[in-house]
Coordinates of N, CA and C in Angstrom, one line a residue:
X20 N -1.3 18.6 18.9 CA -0.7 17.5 18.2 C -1.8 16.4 17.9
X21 N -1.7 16.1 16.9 CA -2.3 15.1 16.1 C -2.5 13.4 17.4
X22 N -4.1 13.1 17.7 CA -3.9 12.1 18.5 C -3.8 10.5 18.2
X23 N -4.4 10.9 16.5 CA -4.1 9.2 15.9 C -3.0 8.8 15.8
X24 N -2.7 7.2 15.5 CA -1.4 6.8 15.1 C -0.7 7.5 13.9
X25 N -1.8 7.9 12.8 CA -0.9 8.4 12.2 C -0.3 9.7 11.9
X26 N 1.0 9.8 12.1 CA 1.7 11.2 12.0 C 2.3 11.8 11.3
X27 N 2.1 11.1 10.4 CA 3.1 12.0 9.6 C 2.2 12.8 8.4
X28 N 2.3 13.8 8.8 CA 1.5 15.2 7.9 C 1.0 14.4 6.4
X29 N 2.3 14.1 5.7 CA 1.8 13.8 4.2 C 0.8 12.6 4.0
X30 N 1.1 11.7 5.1 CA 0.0 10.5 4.8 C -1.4 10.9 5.4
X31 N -1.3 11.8 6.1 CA -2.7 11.9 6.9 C -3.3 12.7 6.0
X32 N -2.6 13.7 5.0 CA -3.2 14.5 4.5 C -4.0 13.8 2.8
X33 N -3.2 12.8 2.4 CA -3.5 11.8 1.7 C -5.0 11.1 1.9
X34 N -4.9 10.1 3.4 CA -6.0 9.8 3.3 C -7.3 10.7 3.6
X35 N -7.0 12.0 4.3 CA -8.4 12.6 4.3 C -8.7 13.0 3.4
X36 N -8.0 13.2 2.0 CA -8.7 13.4 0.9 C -9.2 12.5 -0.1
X37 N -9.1 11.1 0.2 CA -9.3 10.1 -0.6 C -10.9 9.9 -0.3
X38 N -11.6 9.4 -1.7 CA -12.9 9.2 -1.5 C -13.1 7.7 -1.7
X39 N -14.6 7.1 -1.9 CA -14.9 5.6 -2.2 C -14.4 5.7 -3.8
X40 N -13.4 4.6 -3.9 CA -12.9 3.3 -4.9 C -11.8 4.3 -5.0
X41 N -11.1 5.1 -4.4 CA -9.9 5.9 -4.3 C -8.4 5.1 -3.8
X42 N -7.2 5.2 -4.7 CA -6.6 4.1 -4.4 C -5.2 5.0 -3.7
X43 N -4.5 4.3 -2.8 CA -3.2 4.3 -2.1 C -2.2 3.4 -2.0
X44 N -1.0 3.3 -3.0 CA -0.3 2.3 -2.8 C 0.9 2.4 -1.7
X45 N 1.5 1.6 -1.1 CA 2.6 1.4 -0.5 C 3.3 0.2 -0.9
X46 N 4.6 0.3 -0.9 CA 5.5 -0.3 -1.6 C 6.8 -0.4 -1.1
X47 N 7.9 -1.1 -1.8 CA 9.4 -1.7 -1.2 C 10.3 -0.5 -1.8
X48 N 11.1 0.0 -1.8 CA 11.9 0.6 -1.9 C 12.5 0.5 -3.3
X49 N 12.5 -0.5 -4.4 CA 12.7 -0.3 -5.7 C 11.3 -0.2 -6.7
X50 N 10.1 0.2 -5.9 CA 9.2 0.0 -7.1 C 9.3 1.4 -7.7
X51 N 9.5 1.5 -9.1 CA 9.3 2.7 -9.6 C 8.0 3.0 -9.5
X52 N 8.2 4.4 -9.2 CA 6.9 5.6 -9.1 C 7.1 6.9 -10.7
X53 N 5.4 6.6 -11.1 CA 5.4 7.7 -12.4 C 5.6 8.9 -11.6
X54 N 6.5 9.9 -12.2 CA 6.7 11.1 -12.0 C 5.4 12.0 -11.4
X55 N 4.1 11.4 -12.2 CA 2.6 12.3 -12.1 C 2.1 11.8 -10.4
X56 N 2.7 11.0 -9.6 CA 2.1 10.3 -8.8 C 2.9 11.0 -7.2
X57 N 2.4 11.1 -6.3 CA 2.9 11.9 -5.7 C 4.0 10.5 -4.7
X58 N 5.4 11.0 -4.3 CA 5.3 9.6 -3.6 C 6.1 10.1 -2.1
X59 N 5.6 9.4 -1.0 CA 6.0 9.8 0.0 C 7.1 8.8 0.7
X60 N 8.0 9.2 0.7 CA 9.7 8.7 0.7 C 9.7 8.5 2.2
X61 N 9.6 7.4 2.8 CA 9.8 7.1 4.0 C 11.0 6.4 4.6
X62 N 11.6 5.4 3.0 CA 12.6 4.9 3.4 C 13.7 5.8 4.0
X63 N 14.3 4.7 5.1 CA 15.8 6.0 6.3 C 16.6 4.6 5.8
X64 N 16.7 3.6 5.9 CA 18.0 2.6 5.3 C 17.6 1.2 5.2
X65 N 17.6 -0.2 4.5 CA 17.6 -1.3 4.1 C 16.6 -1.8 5.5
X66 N 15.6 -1.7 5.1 CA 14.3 -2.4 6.1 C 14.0 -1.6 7.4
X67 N 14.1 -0.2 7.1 CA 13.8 0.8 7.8 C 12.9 1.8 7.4
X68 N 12.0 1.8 7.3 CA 10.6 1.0 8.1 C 10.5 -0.1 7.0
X69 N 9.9 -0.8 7.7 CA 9.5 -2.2 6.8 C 8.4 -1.9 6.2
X70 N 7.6 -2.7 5.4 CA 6.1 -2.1 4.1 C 5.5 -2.6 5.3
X71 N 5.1 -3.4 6.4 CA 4.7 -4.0 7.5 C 4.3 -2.8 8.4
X72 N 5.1 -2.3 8.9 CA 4.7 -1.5 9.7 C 4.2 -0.5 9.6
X73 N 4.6 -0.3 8.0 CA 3.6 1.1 7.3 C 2.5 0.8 7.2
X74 N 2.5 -0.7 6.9 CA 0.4 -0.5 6.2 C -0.1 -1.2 7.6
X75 N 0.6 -1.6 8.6 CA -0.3 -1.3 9.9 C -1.1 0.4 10.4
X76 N 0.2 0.9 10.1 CA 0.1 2.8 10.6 C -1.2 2.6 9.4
X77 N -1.1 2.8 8.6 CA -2.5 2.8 7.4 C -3.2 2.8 7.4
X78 N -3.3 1.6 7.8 CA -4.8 0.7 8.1 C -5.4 1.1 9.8
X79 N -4.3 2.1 10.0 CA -5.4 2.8 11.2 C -6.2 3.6 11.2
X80 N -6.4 4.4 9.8 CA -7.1 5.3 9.6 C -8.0 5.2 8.4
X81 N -7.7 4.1 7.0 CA -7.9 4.5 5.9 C -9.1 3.3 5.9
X82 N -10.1 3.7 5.4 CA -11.4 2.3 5.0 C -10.9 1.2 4.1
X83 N -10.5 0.0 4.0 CA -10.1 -0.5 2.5 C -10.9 -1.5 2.5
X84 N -11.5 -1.5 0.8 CA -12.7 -2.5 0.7 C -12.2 -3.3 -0.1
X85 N -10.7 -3.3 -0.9 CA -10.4 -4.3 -1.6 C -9.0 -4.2 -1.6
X86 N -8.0 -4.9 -2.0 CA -6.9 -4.3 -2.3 C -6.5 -5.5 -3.7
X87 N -4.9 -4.9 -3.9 CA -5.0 -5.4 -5.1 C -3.2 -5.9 -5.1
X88 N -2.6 -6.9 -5.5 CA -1.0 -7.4 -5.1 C -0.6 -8.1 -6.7
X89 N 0.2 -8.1 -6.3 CA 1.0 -9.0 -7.5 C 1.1 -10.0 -7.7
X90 N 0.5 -10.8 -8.7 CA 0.7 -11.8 -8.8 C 2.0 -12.8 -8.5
X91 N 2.9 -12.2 -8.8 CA 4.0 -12.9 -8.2 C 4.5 -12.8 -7.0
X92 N 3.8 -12.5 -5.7 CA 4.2 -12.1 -4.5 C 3.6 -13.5 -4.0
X93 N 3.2 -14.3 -5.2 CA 2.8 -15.6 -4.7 C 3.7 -16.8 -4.6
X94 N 4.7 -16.6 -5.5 CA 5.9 -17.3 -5.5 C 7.0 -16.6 -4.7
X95 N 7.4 -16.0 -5.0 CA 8.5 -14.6 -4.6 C 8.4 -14.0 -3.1
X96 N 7.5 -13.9 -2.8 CA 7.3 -13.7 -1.2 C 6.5 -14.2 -0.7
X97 N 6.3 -15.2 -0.3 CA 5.2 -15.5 0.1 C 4.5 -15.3 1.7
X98 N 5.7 -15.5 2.6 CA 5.9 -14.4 4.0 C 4.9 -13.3 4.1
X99 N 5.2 -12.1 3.2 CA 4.5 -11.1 3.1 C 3.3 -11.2 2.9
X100 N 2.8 -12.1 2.0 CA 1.4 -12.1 1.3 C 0.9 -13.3 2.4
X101 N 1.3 -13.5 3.3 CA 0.6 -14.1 4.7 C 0.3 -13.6 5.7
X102 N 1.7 -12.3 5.9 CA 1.5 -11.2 7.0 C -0.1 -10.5 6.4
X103 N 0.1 -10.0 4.8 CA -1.2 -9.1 4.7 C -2.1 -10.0 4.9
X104 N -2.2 -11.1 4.2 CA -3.9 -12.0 4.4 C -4.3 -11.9 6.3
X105 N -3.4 -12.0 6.9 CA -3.6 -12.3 8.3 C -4.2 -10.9 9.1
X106 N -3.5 -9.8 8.6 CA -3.5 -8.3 8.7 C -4.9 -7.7 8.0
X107 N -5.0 -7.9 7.1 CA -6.9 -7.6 6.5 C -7.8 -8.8 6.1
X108 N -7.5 -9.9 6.9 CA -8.9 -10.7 7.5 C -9.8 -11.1 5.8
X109 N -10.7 -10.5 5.7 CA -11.5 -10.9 4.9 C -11.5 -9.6 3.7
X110 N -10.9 -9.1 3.8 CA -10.9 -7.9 2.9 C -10.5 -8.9 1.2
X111 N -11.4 -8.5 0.1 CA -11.3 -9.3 -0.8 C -10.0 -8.8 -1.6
X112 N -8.6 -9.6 -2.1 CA -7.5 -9.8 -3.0 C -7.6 -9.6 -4.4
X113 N -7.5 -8.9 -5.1 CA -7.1 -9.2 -6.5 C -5.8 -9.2 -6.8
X114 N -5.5 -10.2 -7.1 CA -4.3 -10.6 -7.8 C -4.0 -9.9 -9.4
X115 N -3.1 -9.4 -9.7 CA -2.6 -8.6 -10.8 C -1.3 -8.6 -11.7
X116 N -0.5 -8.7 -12.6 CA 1.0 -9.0 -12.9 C 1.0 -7.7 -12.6
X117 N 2.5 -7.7 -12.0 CA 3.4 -6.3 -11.4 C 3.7 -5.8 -12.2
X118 N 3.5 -6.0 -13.3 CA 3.7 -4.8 -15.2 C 2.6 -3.9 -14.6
X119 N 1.3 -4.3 -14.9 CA -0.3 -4.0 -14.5 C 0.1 -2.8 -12.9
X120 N 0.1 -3.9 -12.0 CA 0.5 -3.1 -10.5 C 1.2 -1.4 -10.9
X121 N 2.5 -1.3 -11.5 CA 3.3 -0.7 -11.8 C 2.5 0.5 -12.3
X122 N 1.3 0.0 -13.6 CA 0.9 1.1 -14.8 C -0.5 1.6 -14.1
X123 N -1.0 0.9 -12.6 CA -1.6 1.6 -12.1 C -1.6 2.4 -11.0
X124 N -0.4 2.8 -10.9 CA 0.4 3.7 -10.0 C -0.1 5.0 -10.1
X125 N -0.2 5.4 -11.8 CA -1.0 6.2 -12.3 C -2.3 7.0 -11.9
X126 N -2.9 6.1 -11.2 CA -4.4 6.2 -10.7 C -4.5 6.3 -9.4
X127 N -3.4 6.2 -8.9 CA -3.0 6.3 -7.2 C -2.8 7.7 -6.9
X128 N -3.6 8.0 -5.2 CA -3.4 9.3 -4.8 C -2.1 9.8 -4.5
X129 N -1.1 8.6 -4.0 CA -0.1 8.7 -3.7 C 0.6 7.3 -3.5
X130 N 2.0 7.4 -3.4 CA 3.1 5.9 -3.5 C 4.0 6.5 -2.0
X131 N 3.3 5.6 -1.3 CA 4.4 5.8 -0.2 C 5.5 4.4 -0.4
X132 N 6.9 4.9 0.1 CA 8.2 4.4 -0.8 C 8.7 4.0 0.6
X133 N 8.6 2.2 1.5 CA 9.4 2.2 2.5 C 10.7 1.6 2.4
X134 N 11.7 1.2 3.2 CA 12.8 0.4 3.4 C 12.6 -0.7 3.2
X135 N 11.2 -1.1 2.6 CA 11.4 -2.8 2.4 C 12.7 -3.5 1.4
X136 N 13.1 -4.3 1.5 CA 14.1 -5.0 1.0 C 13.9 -6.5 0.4
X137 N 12.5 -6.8 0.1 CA 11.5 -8.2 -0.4 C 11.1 -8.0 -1.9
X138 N 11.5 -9.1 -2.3 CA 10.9 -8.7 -4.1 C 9.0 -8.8 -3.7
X139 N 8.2 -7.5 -4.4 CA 7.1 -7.5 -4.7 C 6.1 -7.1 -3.5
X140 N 6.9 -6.2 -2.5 CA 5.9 -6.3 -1.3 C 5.5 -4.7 -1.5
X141 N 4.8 -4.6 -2.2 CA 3.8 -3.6 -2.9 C 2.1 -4.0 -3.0
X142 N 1.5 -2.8 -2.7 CA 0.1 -3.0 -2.1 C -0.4 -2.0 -2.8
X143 N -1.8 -2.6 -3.3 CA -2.7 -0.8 -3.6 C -4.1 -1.2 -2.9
X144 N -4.1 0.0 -2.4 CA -5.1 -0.3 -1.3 C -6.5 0.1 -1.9
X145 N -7.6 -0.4 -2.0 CA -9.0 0.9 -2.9 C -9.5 1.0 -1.9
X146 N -9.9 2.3 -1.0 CA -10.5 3.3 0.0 C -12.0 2.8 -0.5
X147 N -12.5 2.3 0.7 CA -13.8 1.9 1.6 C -14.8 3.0 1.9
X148 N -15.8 3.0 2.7 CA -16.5 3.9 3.0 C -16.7 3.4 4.8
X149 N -16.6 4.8 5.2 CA -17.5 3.9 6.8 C -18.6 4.4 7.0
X150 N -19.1 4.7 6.3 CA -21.0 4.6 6.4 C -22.1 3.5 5.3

């Protein structure tokens, strides 16, 4: 059995294939996902698991050298976008409109889909290097 935090087969298998500027989004429970995009369905019921505790489990394994949020999670959530600033420290922000967010879902290895229930608490992560 697998000793890191993270267990669950599809996300593990996710990040060990992801290379440098390789992207992973996680998201709330109504963001649409393109059909081409693989998405790993975690939601079990209304804030079960929260997008919080997912991109903790995440960020235990995956390098992230930038990420990238919605411009409107500046108005709209703001909560959230304090949990992450607090949660990746100095990791540099780009800000994006959620049209944009949405059409680069496209370019993502995968959409993991949680029980969040918050407008806009959607993340794409771009994969780091540790050397």
């Amino acid at each position: 059995m697998k000793k890191s935090p993270v267990i669950n087969s599809d996300i593990s298998r996710v990040i060990a294939q992801m290379g440098h500027f390789d992207k992973l989004s996680i998201g709330d429970a109504g963001m649409p996902v393109p059909a081409t995009t693989e998405k790993i369905d975690l939601a079990v019921t209304k804030g079960v698991p929260s997008f919080m505790a997912v991109l903790n489990n995440v960020l235990e394994e995956l390098a992230v050298q930038r990420i990238f949020l919605a411009e409107e999670i500046k108005t709209e959530n703001p909560q959230i976008l304090k949990e992450i600033q607090q949660r990746l420290g100095d990791t540099p922000i780009t800000f994006i409109p959620h049209s944009e967010m949405k059409q680069e879902l496209n370019n993502c290895h995968a959409f993991i889909r949680t029980g969040e229930m918050t407008p806009y608490a959607n993340i794409l992560l771009e994969s780091g290097v540790v050397f």
